[in-house]
Amino acid sequence: MYRKLSIASILFAAMLTASCSKDKDDNNTTATHKVVFKAEASGGGTIDRASYGVDGDAHSAINLSGTSWTSPELTAPAGAYNANIVVNGVGTGSTSRLKVGIYVDGELKKEESANPGVALSVILTYKF
């Protein structure tokens, strides 16, 4: 009886180890990623400032005045948790809009738009 219990315990431990290994591969925690943030204002809106980064690696772009902005490419290290961005802009009225996107390895992963108006703001987070 003890021998059957020991074999069952060993098989269970092997399955648990295989399952944990598979989870790590599915989450892709060993790969680095290239991250780019983009913002676009329309309808008379302009982009004022952006704060962005990956985990604790924070960056700021201030005194912006155009209708589009793209961050420099950041490298998210293996095991990075998330990419974050906050963009503020100024609109001229109810037709002004602000759209922000997070691109990972060249692919749009998440996008959000501000409510139209004079004060435009978007907070966006993408979890790897």
mmCIF file of C-alpha atoms in Angstrom:
data_model
loop_
_atom_site.group_PDB
_atom_site.id
_atom_site.type_symbol
_atom_site.label_atom_id
_atom_site.label_comp_id
_atom_site.label_asym_id
_atom_site.label_seq_id
_atom_site.Cartn_x
_atom_site.Cartn_y
_atom_site.Cartn_z
ATOM 1 C CA MET A 1 0.000 0.000 0.000
ATOM 2 C CA TYR A 2 2.807 2.452 0.849
ATOM 3 C CA ARG A 3 4.498 1.657 -2.438
ATOM 4 C CA LYS A 4 1.341 2.616 -4.409
ATOM 5 C CA LEU A 5 1.052 5.823 -2.383
ATOM 6 C CA SER A 6 4.726 6.683 -3.061
ATOM 7 C CA ILE A 7 4.335 6.083 -6.808
ATOM 8 C CA ALA A 8 1.188 8.225 -6.850
ATOM 9 C CA SER A 9 3.009 10.995 -4.968
ATOM 10 C CA ILE A 10 5.935 10.922 -7.402
ATOM 11 C CA LEU A 11 3.577 11.035 -10.411
ATOM 12 C CA PHE A 12 1.661 13.951 -8.882
ATOM 13 C CA ALA A 13 4.889 15.854 -8.205
ATOM 14 C CA ALA A 14 6.054 15.238 -11.794
ATOM 15 C CA MET A 15 2.740 16.517 -13.191
ATOM 16 C CA LEU A 16 2.883 19.595 -10.954
ATOM 17 C CA THR A 17 6.445 20.360 -12.078
ATOM 18 C CA ALA A 18 5.510 19.942 -15.744
ATOM 19 C CA SER A 19 2.467 22.164 -15.251
ATOM 20 C CA CYS A 20 4.524 24.931 -13.633
ATOM 21 C CA SER A 21 7.097 24.766 -16.410
ATOM 22 C CA LYS A 22 4.361 25.054 -19.013
ATOM 23 C CA ASP A 23 2.863 28.093 -17.238
ATOM 24 C CA LYS A 24 6.195 29.893 -17.405
ATOM 25 C CA ASP A 25 6.420 29.291 -21.149
ATOM 26 C CA ASP A 26 2.827 30.437 -21.707
ATOM 27 C CA ASN A 27 3.480 33.714 -19.865
ATOM 28 C CA ASN A 28 6.654 34.261 -21.894
ATOM 29 C CA THR A 29 8.537 35.592 -18.854
ATOM 30 C CA THR A 30 11.911 34.777 -20.419
ATOM 31 C CA ALA A 31 11.552 37.027 -23.475
ATOM 32 C CA THR A 32 12.333 40.710 -23.802
ATOM 33 C CA HIS A 33 9.909 42.961 -25.679
ATOM 34 C CA LYS A 34 10.183 46.172 -27.683
ATOM 35 C CA VAL A 35 7.601 48.707 -26.477
ATOM 36 C CA VAL A 36 6.486 51.910 -28.207
ATOM 37 C CA PHE A 37 3.777 54.319 -27.043
ATOM 38 C CA LYS A 38 1.806 56.471 -29.498
ATOM 39 C CA ALA A 39 -0.680 59.313 -29.067
ATOM 40 C CA GLU A 40 -2.804 61.137 -31.618
ATOM 41 C CA ALA A 41 -5.014 64.198 -31.136
ATOM 42 C CA SER A 42 -7.729 65.214 -33.561
ATOM 43 C CA GLY A 43 -10.554 67.738 -33.907
ATOM 44 C CA GLY A 44 -8.412 70.706 -32.924
ATOM 45 C CA GLY A 45 -6.743 68.963 -29.976
ATOM 46 C CA THR A 46 -3.027 68.988 -29.197
ATOM 47 C CA ILE A 47 -0.849 66.761 -27.040
ATOM 48 C CA ASP A 48 0.678 68.533 -24.045
ATOM 49 C CA ARG A 49 2.677 65.919 -22.116
ATOM 50 C CA ALA A 50 3.244 62.189 -21.694
ATOM 51 C CA SER A 51 4.604 60.045 -18.876
ATOM 52 C CA TYR A 52 5.392 56.466 -19.847
ATOM 53 C CA GLY A 53 7.508 53.450 -18.996
ATOM 54 C CA VAL A 54 7.886 49.773 -18.283
ATOM 55 C CA ASP A 55 7.627 48.791 -14.627
ATOM 56 C CA GLY A 56 9.867 51.237 -12.693
ATOM 57 C CA ASP A 57 11.658 52.633 -15.775
ATOM 58 C CA ALA A 58 9.756 55.954 -16.067
ATOM 59 C CA HIS A 59 10.129 58.631 -18.742
ATOM 60 C CA SER A 60 8.477 61.984 -19.458
ATOM 61 C CA ALA A 61 7.915 64.083 -22.551
ATOM 62 C CA ILE A 62 6.820 67.622 -21.685
ATOM 63 C CA ASN A 63 6.013 70.801 -23.583
ATOM 64 C CA LEU A 64 4.646 68.869 -26.540
ATOM 65 C CA SER A 65 2.423 70.826 -28.906
ATOM 66 C CA GLY A 66 1.624 68.632 -31.899
ATOM 67 C CA THR A 67 -1.205 66.368 -32.901
ATOM 68 C CA SER A 68 0.884 63.180 -32.836
ATOM 69 C CA TRP A 69 3.651 61.803 -30.656
ATOM 70 C CA THR A 70 5.626 58.554 -30.600
ATOM 71 C CA SER A 71 7.929 57.500 -27.775
ATOM 72 C CA PRO A 72 11.405 56.172 -28.321
ATOM 73 C CA GLU A 73 11.468 52.372 -28.358
ATOM 74 C CA LEU A 74 11.927 50.871 -24.890
ATOM 75 C CA THR A 75 13.167 47.369 -24.185
ATOM 76 C CA ALA A 76 11.074 45.571 -21.597
ATOM 77 C CA PRO A 77 13.383 43.106 -19.835
ATOM 78 C CA ALA A 78 12.498 39.465 -19.384
ATOM 79 C CA GLY A 79 9.979 39.173 -16.576
ATOM 80 C CA ALA A 80 8.657 42.734 -16.943
ATOM 81 C CA TYR A 81 5.166 43.097 -15.510
ATOM 82 C CA ASN A 82 3.516 46.003 -17.332
ATOM 83 C CA ALA A 83 3.792 49.032 -19.605
ATOM 84 C CA ASN A 84 2.104 52.265 -18.527
ATOM 85 C CA ILE A 85 1.358 55.630 -20.102
ATOM 86 C CA VAL A 86 -0.469 58.815 -19.135
ATOM 87 C CA VAL A 87 -1.041 61.433 -21.844
ATOM 88 C CA ASN A 88 -2.604 64.860 -21.372
ATOM 89 C CA GLY A 89 -3.764 67.190 -24.080
ATOM 90 C CA VAL A 90 -5.803 70.303 -24.719
ATOM 91 C CA GLY A 91 -8.819 70.443 -26.983
ATOM 92 C CA THR A 92 -10.794 73.281 -28.518
ATOM 93 C CA GLY A 93 -14.266 71.876 -27.900
ATOM 94 C CA SER A 94 -16.542 68.883 -28.123
ATOM 95 C CA THR A 95 -14.920 67.551 -31.310
ATOM 96 C CA SER A 96 -11.402 67.333 -29.839
ATOM 97 C CA ARG A 97 -10.190 63.801 -29.192
ATOM 98 C CA LEU A 98 -7.078 62.026 -27.893
ATOM 99 C CA LYS A 99 -6.204 58.402 -28.703
ATOM 100 C CA VAL A 100 -3.302 56.504 -27.090
ATOM 101 C CA GLY A 101 -1.866 53.090 -27.957
ATOM 102 C CA ILE A 102 0.711 50.676 -26.580
ATOM 103 C CA TYR A 103 2.641 48.659 -29.168
ATOM 104 C CA VAL A 104 4.595 45.563 -28.135
ATOM 105 C CA ASP A 105 6.964 44.009 -30.653
ATOM 106 C CA GLY A 106 5.357 46.109 -33.398
ATOM 107 C CA GLU A 107 1.783 45.008 -32.632
ATOM 108 C CA LEU A 108 -0.929 47.223 -31.124
ATOM 109 C CA LYS A 109 -1.782 45.559 -27.801
ATOM 110 C CA LYS A 110 -4.031 48.126 -26.159
ATOM 111 C CA GLU A 111 -5.693 51.387 -27.145
ATOM 112 C CA GLU A 112 -7.837 53.926 -25.323
ATOM 113 C CA SER A 113 -9.456 57.264 -26.187
ATOM 114 C CA ALA A 114 -10.224 60.227 -23.949
ATOM 115 C CA ASN A 115 -13.709 61.654 -23.698
ATOM 116 C CA PRO A 116 -14.016 64.478 -26.233
ATOM 117 C CA GLY A 117 -13.659 67.999 -24.901
ATOM 118 C CA VAL A 118 -11.203 70.657 -23.772
ATOM 119 C CA ALA A 119 -9.319 68.649 -21.088
ATOM 120 C CA LEU A 120 -8.021 65.461 -22.726
ATOM 121 C CA SER A 121 -6.410 62.706 -20.647
ATOM 122 C CA VAL A 122 -5.737 59.002 -21.130
ATOM 123 C CA ILE A 123 -4.275 56.511 -18.637
ATOM 124 C CA LEU A 124 -3.406 53.157 -20.166
ATOM 125 C CA THR A 125 -1.754 49.997 -18.815
ATOM 126 C CA TYR A 126 -0.817 46.797 -20.609
ATOM 127 C CA LYS A 127 0.166 43.696 -18.614
ATOM 128 C CA PHE A 128 2.651 41.377 -20.367
#
